[in-house]
Amino acid sequence: MSRDSLKQRAAELLELAGVRINGHAPTDIHVHDRRLYARVFAHGSLGLGEAYMDGWWDAEDLPGFFTRLLGSHVDEHLRTLDTLIAHLRARFVNLQRGEHAFEIGKAHYDLGNDLFQAMLGKRLVYSCAYWAQADNLDDAQAAKLDLVCRKLRLAPGQRVLDIGCGWGEALKYAAEHHGVSGVGITVSEQQAEFARELCRGLPIEIRLQDYREIDEPFDAVYSIGMFEHVGGRNYRAYFEAVRRCLKPGGLSVLHCIGSNGPPAQTDPWIEKYIFPNSMIPAMGQVAAALENLFVVEDWHNFGPDYDRTLMAWRANFDAAWPALSKSYDERFRRMWHYYLGASAAVFRSRRDQLWQLTLSPDGVPGGYRVPR
């Protein structure tokens, strides 16, 4: 097809989402390089994201632009070979086992603590905050940590396991506010080093370890924002590890992104530039992996809170950019904006959810009223 024909086709698809090419609305797309159309029709979301990184197009309201596209399902017209390859790799190759399990740490979480300290706020908590009664990011993250601790019914003297402990903030909060001791495991060397320093003086051990290797008793087991890196072929192994480590009568909380449709295709751009080997779980996959292992005491969804969290992260990132620009280039800035903007739209359009599952090995006698 000619370049003009491709532009016309693009304009027709964007019109379905209420988006105009070089229009005046904040959600309209402004094209700086006419090669954009061929690149997107050839490579779908990968081509769109790379073209943005290269400065070929802009939108004043990037999250709003993506929300329009996702809400009208325009993205479904751009299935390409790149999308198919990413989906097949995720479905048929165990990308999260053995040495692959540590790739996400090196590729993303080891980018630099300076970046994440600038973006995440007072606490280095890289997961959805809980905005039910909060009006700023720091309070919303504290509310999320408090919510997890209350759901687990933590009490002084208990020993807890944090699978995918990140920079150690949740363990530190639990130890300081609930008097527990604990073990945190992560696949990121930089996170482990930071967490050990953060938790110095507290009864907390931080390990660079895969969750499949752990086999010791804990009163409570939780995971916050790590399950997205487990992979569908390993969900059963994950829950078996939790069950193996959880004492009778203990509770577990799983905090993760989830899809409200069938097992989702891995987005090729996210796979390449942000979260290699990641996979968003579908409800059916999680339910099947839990069978005969746990009673689901509660399945809590507060997905829209992730939109607000991501926008707060973007505001922090922009405010810190003058300092961060000494270590990261303009292409990285545009990549990060694309990542945060597209992610916010996924939750704003309700394509993805944020789940907290509260689990017990054999059911809490008499039932359990889970806190909110």
Short mmCIF file of C-alpha atoms in Angstrom, two decimals:
data_model
loop_
_atom_site.label_atom_id
_atom_site.label_comp_id
_atom_site.label_asym_id
_atom_site.label_seq_id
_atom_site.Cartn_x
_atom_site.Cartn_y
_atom_site.Cartn_z
CA MET A 1 0.00 0.00 0.00
CA SER A 2 1.11 3.57 -0.65
CA ARG A 3 1.99 5.88 2.21
CA ASP A 4 -1.19 7.91 1.59
CA SER A 5 -3.30 4.74 1.64
CA LEU A 6 -1.73 3.67 4.93
CA LYS A 7 -2.39 7.11 6.42
CA GLN A 8 -6.02 6.90 5.32
CA ARG A 9 -6.40 3.45 6.85
CA ALA A 10 -4.85 4.72 10.08
CA ALA A 11 -7.18 7.72 10.14
CA GLU A 12 -10.22 5.44 9.71
CA LEU A 13 -9.14 3.19 12.58
CA LEU A 14 -8.33 6.12 14.87
CA GLU A 15 -11.71 7.67 14.10
CA LEU A 16 -13.29 4.62 15.76
CA ALA A 17 -11.56 5.76 18.96
CA GLY A 18 -12.41 9.44 18.52
CA VAL A 19 -8.77 10.28 17.75
CA ARG A 20 -7.69 12.51 14.88
CA ILE A 21 -4.31 12.75 13.19
CA ASN A 22 -2.79 16.18 13.90
CA GLY A 23 -6.02 17.31 15.56
CA HIS A 24 -6.43 19.83 18.38
CA ALA A 25 -7.72 17.60 21.22
CA PRO A 26 -5.25 16.55 23.93
CA THR A 27 -5.84 12.90 22.99
CA ASP A 28 -5.15 13.42 19.27
CA ILE A 29 -1.95 12.06 17.72
CA HIS A 30 0.61 14.38 16.14
CA VAL A 31 2.72 12.66 13.50
CA HIS A 32 6.26 13.96 12.93
CA ASP A 33 7.43 11.23 10.53
CA ARG A 34 5.21 9.84 7.77
CA ARG A 35 6.99 6.49 7.99
CA LEU A 36 4.99 5.88 11.18
CA TYR A 37 2.01 4.33 9.38
CA ALA A 38 3.99 1.60 7.63
CA ARG A 39 5.91 0.85 10.84
CA VAL A 40 2.75 0.41 12.91
CA PHE A 41 0.88 -1.70 10.35
CA ALA A 42 3.96 -3.92 10.00
CA HIS A 43 4.81 -4.28 13.68
CA GLY A 44 1.71 -3.33 15.69
CA SER A 45 2.27 -2.18 19.27
CA LEU A 46 6.01 -2.82 19.00
CA GLY A 47 6.23 -0.48 16.03
CA LEU A 48 4.03 2.13 17.73
CA GLY A 49 6.14 2.11 20.89
CA GLU A 50 9.48 2.19 19.11
CA ALA A 51 8.29 5.02 16.87
CA TYR A 52 7.32 7.02 19.97
CA MET A 53 10.75 6.39 21.48
CA ASP A 54 12.29 7.65 18.22
CA GLY A 55 10.20 10.84 18.31
CA TRP A 56 8.05 10.02 15.28
CA TRP A 57 4.79 10.96 17.02
CA ASP A 58 3.36 12.57 20.17
CA ALA A 59 0.09 13.03 22.02
CA GLU A 60 -0.40 15.75 24.60
CA ASP A 61 -2.43 13.41 26.80
CA LEU A 62 -0.69 10.09 26.24
CA PRO A 63 -2.69 8.06 28.82
CA GLY A 64 -5.90 9.55 27.39
CA PHE A 65 -4.85 8.63 23.86
CA PHE A 66 -4.23 5.02 24.88
CA THR A 67 -7.47 4.88 26.86
CA ARG A 68 -9.41 5.83 23.73
CA LEU A 69 -7.61 3.16 21.70
CA LEU A 70 -8.14 0.42 24.28
CA GLY A 71 -11.70 1.43 25.10
CA SER A 72 -12.71 1.16 21.44
CA HIS A 73 -10.60 -2.00 20.86
CA VAL A 74 -8.72 -0.39 17.97
CA ASP A 75 -5.61 -2.26 19.10
CA GLU A 76 -7.25 -5.53 18.06
CA HIS A 77 -6.95 -4.45 14.41
CA LEU A 78 -3.16 -4.42 14.74
CA ARG A 79 -2.36 -8.09 15.40
CA THR A 80 1.00 -8.73 13.77
CA LEU A 81 3.66 -11.42 13.55
CA ASP A 82 5.50 -9.77 16.46
CA THR A 83 2.41 -10.19 18.64
CA LEU A 84 1.99 -13.82 17.62
CA ILE A 85 5.65 -14.66 18.31
CA ALA A 86 5.52 -13.06 21.76
CA HIS A 87 2.32 -14.94 22.57
CA LEU A 88 3.68 -18.30 21.43
CA ARG A 89 6.92 -17.84 23.38
CA ALA A 90 4.97 -17.02 26.53
CA ARG A 91 2.60 -19.94 26.07
CA PHE A 92 4.93 -22.75 25.06
CA VAL A 93 8.35 -21.83 26.47
CA ASN A 94 8.92 -21.71 30.22
CA LEU A 95 10.52 -18.26 30.30
CA GLN A 96 10.46 -17.95 34.08
CA ARG A 97 12.34 -21.09 35.13
CA GLY A 98 16.00 -21.63 36.05
CA GLU A 99 18.31 -18.82 34.94
CA HIS A 100 15.38 -17.14 33.14
CA ALA A 101 13.85 -16.37 36.55
CA PHE A 102 16.66 -13.88 37.23
CA GLU A 103 16.49 -12.09 33.85
CA ILE A 104 13.79 -9.65 34.98
CA GLY A 105 15.99 -8.53 37.88
CA LYS A 106 18.89 -7.67 35.58
CA ALA A 107 16.74 -6.13 32.83
CA HIS A 108 14.35 -4.00 34.89
CA TYR A 109 14.78 -3.89 38.65
CA ASP A 110 18.56 -3.34 38.40
CA LEU A 111 18.12 -0.30 36.11
CA GLY A 112 19.14 1.89 39.02
CA ASN A 113 17.85 2.61 42.51
CA ASP A 114 18.12 6.33 41.70
CA LEU A 115 15.36 5.97 39.11
CA PHE A 116 13.00 4.08 41.38
CA GLN A 117 13.70 6.25 44.44
CA ALA A 118 12.81 9.32 42.39
CA MET A 119 9.64 7.80 40.94
CA LEU A 120 8.11 5.75 43.74
CA GLY A 121 8.02 8.33 46.52
CA LYS A 122 8.78 8.01 50.24
CA ARG A 123 8.68 4.22 50.12
CA LEU A 124 10.14 2.08 47.35
CA VAL A 125 6.94 0.14 46.74
CA TYR A 126 6.66 -0.73 43.05
CA SER A 127 3.05 -1.94 42.99
CA CYS A 128 -0.48 -0.54 43.08
CA ALA A 129 -1.27 1.72 46.02
CA TYR A 130 -4.58 1.67 47.92
CA TRP A 131 -6.42 4.97 47.54
CA ALA A 132 -9.66 4.19 49.41
CA GLN A 133 -9.01 6.88 52.03
CA ALA A 134 -5.74 8.40 50.81
CA ASP A 135 -5.16 11.55 48.77
CA ASN A 136 -1.43 11.24 48.05
CA LEU A 137 0.91 8.48 46.90
CA ASP A 138 2.88 8.04 50.11
CA ASP A 139 -0.25 7.64 52.24
CA ALA A 140 -1.82 5.32 49.65
CA GLN A 141 1.23 3.04 49.67
CA ALA A 142 1.25 2.94 53.47
CA ALA A 143 -2.47 2.07 53.34
CA LYS A 144 -1.70 -0.81 50.94
CA LEU A 145 0.97 -2.23 53.24
CA ASP A 146 -1.37 -1.85 56.22
CA LEU A 147 -4.15 -3.59 54.29
CA VAL A 148 -1.94 -6.60 53.52
CA CYS A 149 -0.84 -6.86 57.15
CA ARG A 150 -4.43 -6.68 58.41
CA LYS A 151 -5.58 -9.31 55.93
CA LEU A 152 -2.80 -11.61 57.17
CA ARG A 153 -3.75 -10.95 60.82
CA LEU A 154 -0.11 -10.37 61.69
CA ALA A 155 0.79 -10.51 65.39
CA PRO A 156 4.01 -10.04 67.41
CA GLY A 157 6.30 -13.04 67.34
CA GLN A 158 5.13 -14.38 64.00
CA ARG A 159 7.54 -15.20 61.18
CA VAL A 160 6.54 -14.13 57.66
CA LEU A 161 7.77 -14.80 54.12
CA ASP A 162 7.74 -12.08 51.45
CA ILE A 163 8.06 -13.65 47.98
CA GLY A 164 9.50 -11.02 45.65
CA CYS A 165 10.31 -8.59 48.46
CA GLY A 166 11.55 -5.78 46.23
CA TRP A 167 13.45 -3.16 48.20
CA GLY A 168 12.18 -4.54 51.54
CA GLU A 169 9.58 -1.89 52.36
CA ALA A 170 6.73 -4.30 53.14
CA LEU A 171 8.85 -6.39 55.49
CA LYS A 172 10.12 -3.27 57.23
CA TYR A 173 6.55 -2.03 57.67
CA ALA A 174 5.36 -5.40 59.02
CA ALA A 175 8.27 -5.67 61.47
CA GLU A 176 7.90 -2.11 62.77
CA HIS A 177 4.11 -2.03 63.01
CA HIS A 178 3.29 -5.65 63.89
CA GLY A 179 6.36 -7.01 65.66
CA VAL A 180 7.06 -9.85 63.24
CA SER A 181 10.30 -11.30 61.93
CA GLY A 182 10.67 -12.37 58.34
CA VAL A 183 12.47 -13.53 55.24
CA GLY A 184 12.35 -11.70 51.92
CA ILE A 185 13.43 -13.25 48.64
CA THR A 186 14.15 -11.43 45.37
CA VAL A 187 15.88 -12.06 42.02
CA SER A 188 17.36 -8.54 41.88
CA GLU A 189 20.85 -8.00 43.28
CA GLN A 190 20.35 -4.24 43.63
CA GLN A 191 17.04 -4.73 45.41
CA ALA A 192 18.55 -7.28 47.80
CA GLU A 193 21.46 -4.98 48.67
CA PHE A 194 19.12 -2.03 49.25
CA ALA A 195 16.64 -4.11 51.30
CA ARG A 196 19.38 -5.42 53.61
CA GLU A 197 20.43 -1.86 54.39
CA LEU A 198 16.84 -0.63 54.76
CA CYS A 199 16.00 -3.42 57.21
CA ARG A 200 19.26 -3.25 59.17
CA GLY A 201 18.59 -3.73 62.88
CA LEU A 202 15.28 -5.50 62.29
CA PRO A 203 14.74 -9.30 62.54
CA ILE A 204 14.66 -9.61 58.75
CA GLU A 205 16.74 -11.71 56.36
CA ILE A 206 16.95 -10.82 52.66
CA ARG A 207 17.94 -13.55 50.20
CA LEU A 208 18.73 -13.60 46.49
CA GLN A 209 16.65 -16.71 45.86
CA ASP A 210 14.03 -18.28 43.58
CA TYR A 211 10.71 -19.06 45.29
CA ARG A 212 10.88 -22.70 44.19
CA GLU A 213 13.90 -23.28 46.40
CA ILE A 214 12.36 -22.29 49.71
CA ASP A 215 11.03 -24.94 52.10
CA GLU A 216 10.65 -23.80 55.71
CA PRO A 217 7.70 -22.90 57.96
CA PHE A 218 6.12 -19.44 58.21
CA ASP A 219 3.04 -18.08 59.97
CA ALA A 220 2.12 -15.97 56.94
CA VAL A 221 3.23 -15.79 53.30
CA TYR A 222 2.56 -12.93 50.93
CA SER A 223 3.61 -11.62 47.55
CA ILE A 224 3.11 -8.05 46.30
CA GLY A 225 3.57 -7.40 42.58
CA MET A 226 5.73 -10.43 41.83
CA PHE A 227 3.23 -12.96 40.45
CA GLU A 228 3.26 -11.24 37.05
CA HIS A 229 6.75 -12.68 36.58
CA VAL A 230 5.85 -16.27 37.54
CA GLY A 231 4.40 -17.37 34.17
CA GLY A 232 1.38 -19.55 33.48
CA ARG A 233 3.41 -22.75 33.35
CA ASN A 234 4.57 -22.13 36.92
CA TYR A 235 1.43 -20.94 38.74
CA ARG A 236 0.85 -24.35 40.29
CA ALA A 237 4.47 -24.55 41.44
CA TYR A 238 4.15 -21.10 43.01
CA PHE A 239 1.06 -22.03 45.04
CA GLU A 240 2.61 -25.36 46.00
CA ALA A 241 5.62 -23.46 47.37
CA VAL A 242 3.33 -21.17 49.37
CA ARG A 243 1.36 -24.12 50.75
CA ARG A 244 4.57 -25.98 51.59
CA CYS A 245 5.86 -23.03 53.63
CA LEU A 246 2.62 -21.98 55.32
CA LYS A 247 1.94 -23.35 58.78
CA PRO A 248 -1.52 -24.86 59.49
CA GLY A 249 -3.87 -22.01 60.34
CA GLY A 250 -1.71 -19.47 58.51
CA LEU A 251 -2.87 -17.02 55.86
CA SER A 252 -1.47 -15.91 52.53
CA VAL A 253 -2.11 -12.78 50.45
CA LEU A 254 -1.39 -12.54 46.74
CA HIS A 255 -1.35 -8.99 45.30
CA CYS A 256 -1.09 -9.01 41.50
CA ILE A 257 -2.31 -7.62 38.18
CA GLY A 258 -4.91 -9.82 36.49
CA SER A 259 -6.76 -10.08 33.23
CA ASN A 260 -10.56 -10.30 33.09
CA GLY A 261 -10.40 -12.22 29.82
CA PRO A 262 -8.72 -15.42 28.68
CA PRO A 263 -4.94 -15.80 29.10
CA ALA A 264 -3.61 -12.54 27.70
CA GLN A 265 -1.13 -12.17 24.87
CA THR A 266 2.13 -10.65 26.02
CA ASP A 267 2.54 -7.19 24.51
CA PRO A 268 5.67 -7.27 22.32
CA TRP A 269 6.80 -3.75 23.29
CA ILE A 270 6.43 -4.39 27.03
CA GLU A 271 8.18 -7.75 26.58
CA LYS A 272 11.13 -6.18 24.77
CA TYR A 273 11.68 -2.94 26.68
CA ILE A 274 10.12 -3.16 30.15
CA PHE A 275 9.27 -6.59 31.57
CA PRO A 276 10.91 -9.50 29.72
CA ASN A 277 9.29 -12.87 30.37
CA SER A 278 6.28 -11.31 32.08
CA MET A 279 2.70 -12.59 31.84
CA ILE A 280 -0.58 -11.22 33.20
CA PRO A 281 -2.57 -14.07 34.76
CA ALA A 282 -6.17 -14.78 33.82
CA MET A 283 -8.71 -15.58 36.52
CA GLY A 284 -9.20 -19.11 35.22
CA GLN A 285 -5.48 -19.84 35.35
CA VAL A 286 -5.23 -18.69 38.96
CA ALA A 287 -8.33 -20.60 40.03
CA ALA A 288 -7.09 -23.82 38.43
CA ALA A 289 -3.66 -23.49 40.05
CA LEU A 290 -5.27 -23.07 43.49
CA GLU A 291 -7.42 -26.19 43.32
CA ASN A 292 -7.02 -28.55 46.30
CA LEU A 293 -4.34 -26.29 47.78
CA PHE A 294 -6.21 -23.33 49.26
CA VAL A 295 -9.58 -21.95 50.23
CA VAL A 296 -10.05 -18.51 48.64
CA GLU A 297 -11.30 -16.46 51.57
CA ASP A 298 -11.49 -13.28 49.49
CA TRP A 299 -10.84 -12.01 45.94
CA HIS A 300 -10.52 -8.22 46.15
CA ASN A 301 -10.33 -6.04 43.01
CA PHE A 302 -9.23 -2.40 43.14
CA GLY A 303 -7.81 -2.09 39.63
CA PRO A 304 -8.73 1.60 39.05
CA ASP A 305 -6.34 2.49 41.89
CA TYR A 306 -3.46 1.48 39.61
CA ASP A 307 -4.33 4.27 37.15
CA ARG A 308 -3.97 6.81 39.95
CA THR A 309 -0.75 5.16 41.17
CA LEU A 310 0.85 5.23 37.72
CA MET A 311 -0.06 8.88 37.19
CA ALA A 312 1.55 9.74 40.54
CA TRP A 313 4.68 7.86 39.49
CA ARG A 314 4.77 9.78 36.22
CA ALA A 315 4.48 13.12 38.06
CA ASN A 316 7.39 12.12 40.33
CA PHE A 317 9.45 10.96 37.34
CA ASP A 318 8.89 14.25 35.50
CA ALA A 319 9.75 16.30 38.57
CA ALA A 320 13.00 14.35 39.01
CA TRP A 321 13.96 14.34 35.32
CA PRO A 322 16.45 17.27 35.52
CA ALA A 323 18.54 15.17 37.91
CA LEU A 324 17.83 11.82 36.24
CA SER A 325 18.82 13.18 32.82
CA LYS A 326 22.45 13.05 33.92
CA SER A 327 22.18 9.23 33.90
CA TYR A 328 19.40 8.53 31.36
CA ASP A 329 18.97 9.87 27.83
CA GLU A 330 15.96 11.37 26.04
CA ARG A 331 15.05 8.07 24.40
CA PHE A 332 14.81 6.49 27.85
CA ARG A 333 12.57 9.37 29.02
CA ARG A 334 10.21 8.78 26.12
CA MET A 335 10.29 5.01 26.69
CA TRP A 336 9.37 5.49 30.35
CA HIS A 337 6.57 7.93 29.50
CA TYR A 338 5.17 5.44 27.00
CA TYR A 339 5.34 2.64 29.58
CA LEU A 340 3.61 4.62 32.34
CA GLY A 341 1.03 6.18 30.01
CA ALA A 342 0.05 2.94 28.30
CA SER A 343 -0.08 1.11 31.63
CA ALA A 344 -2.36 3.74 33.17
CA ALA A 345 -4.71 3.39 30.18
CA VAL A 346 -4.91 -0.38 30.60
CA PHE A 347 -6.39 0.08 34.07
CA ARG A 348 -8.42 3.18 33.20
CA SER A 349 -10.12 1.23 30.42
CA ARG A 350 -10.60 -1.72 32.82
CA ARG A 351 -8.72 -4.09 30.49
CA ASP A 352 -6.64 -5.29 33.46
CA GLN A 353 -7.42 -5.51 37.16
CA LEU A 354 -5.55 -5.43 40.45
CA TRP A 355 -6.34 -8.40 42.63
CA GLN A 356 -5.64 -9.23 46.24
CA LEU A 357 -6.44 -12.85 47.05
CA THR A 358 -6.59 -13.91 50.68
CA LEU A 359 -5.94 -17.65 51.00
CA SER A 360 -6.06 -20.20 53.82
CA PRO A 361 -4.86 -23.83 53.60
CA ASP A 362 -8.04 -25.42 54.95
CA GLY A 363 -10.47 -22.55 55.46
CA VAL A 364 -10.70 -20.30 58.52
CA PRO A 365 -13.07 -22.01 61.00
CA GLY A 366 -16.37 -20.15 61.00
CA GLY A 367 -15.31 -18.03 58.05
CA TYR A 368 -13.21 -14.90 57.71
CA ARG A 369 -14.43 -11.30 57.25
CA VAL A 370 -11.56 -9.86 55.25
CA PRO A 371 -10.65 -6.21 56.02
CA ARG A 372 -10.96 -3.42 53.49
#
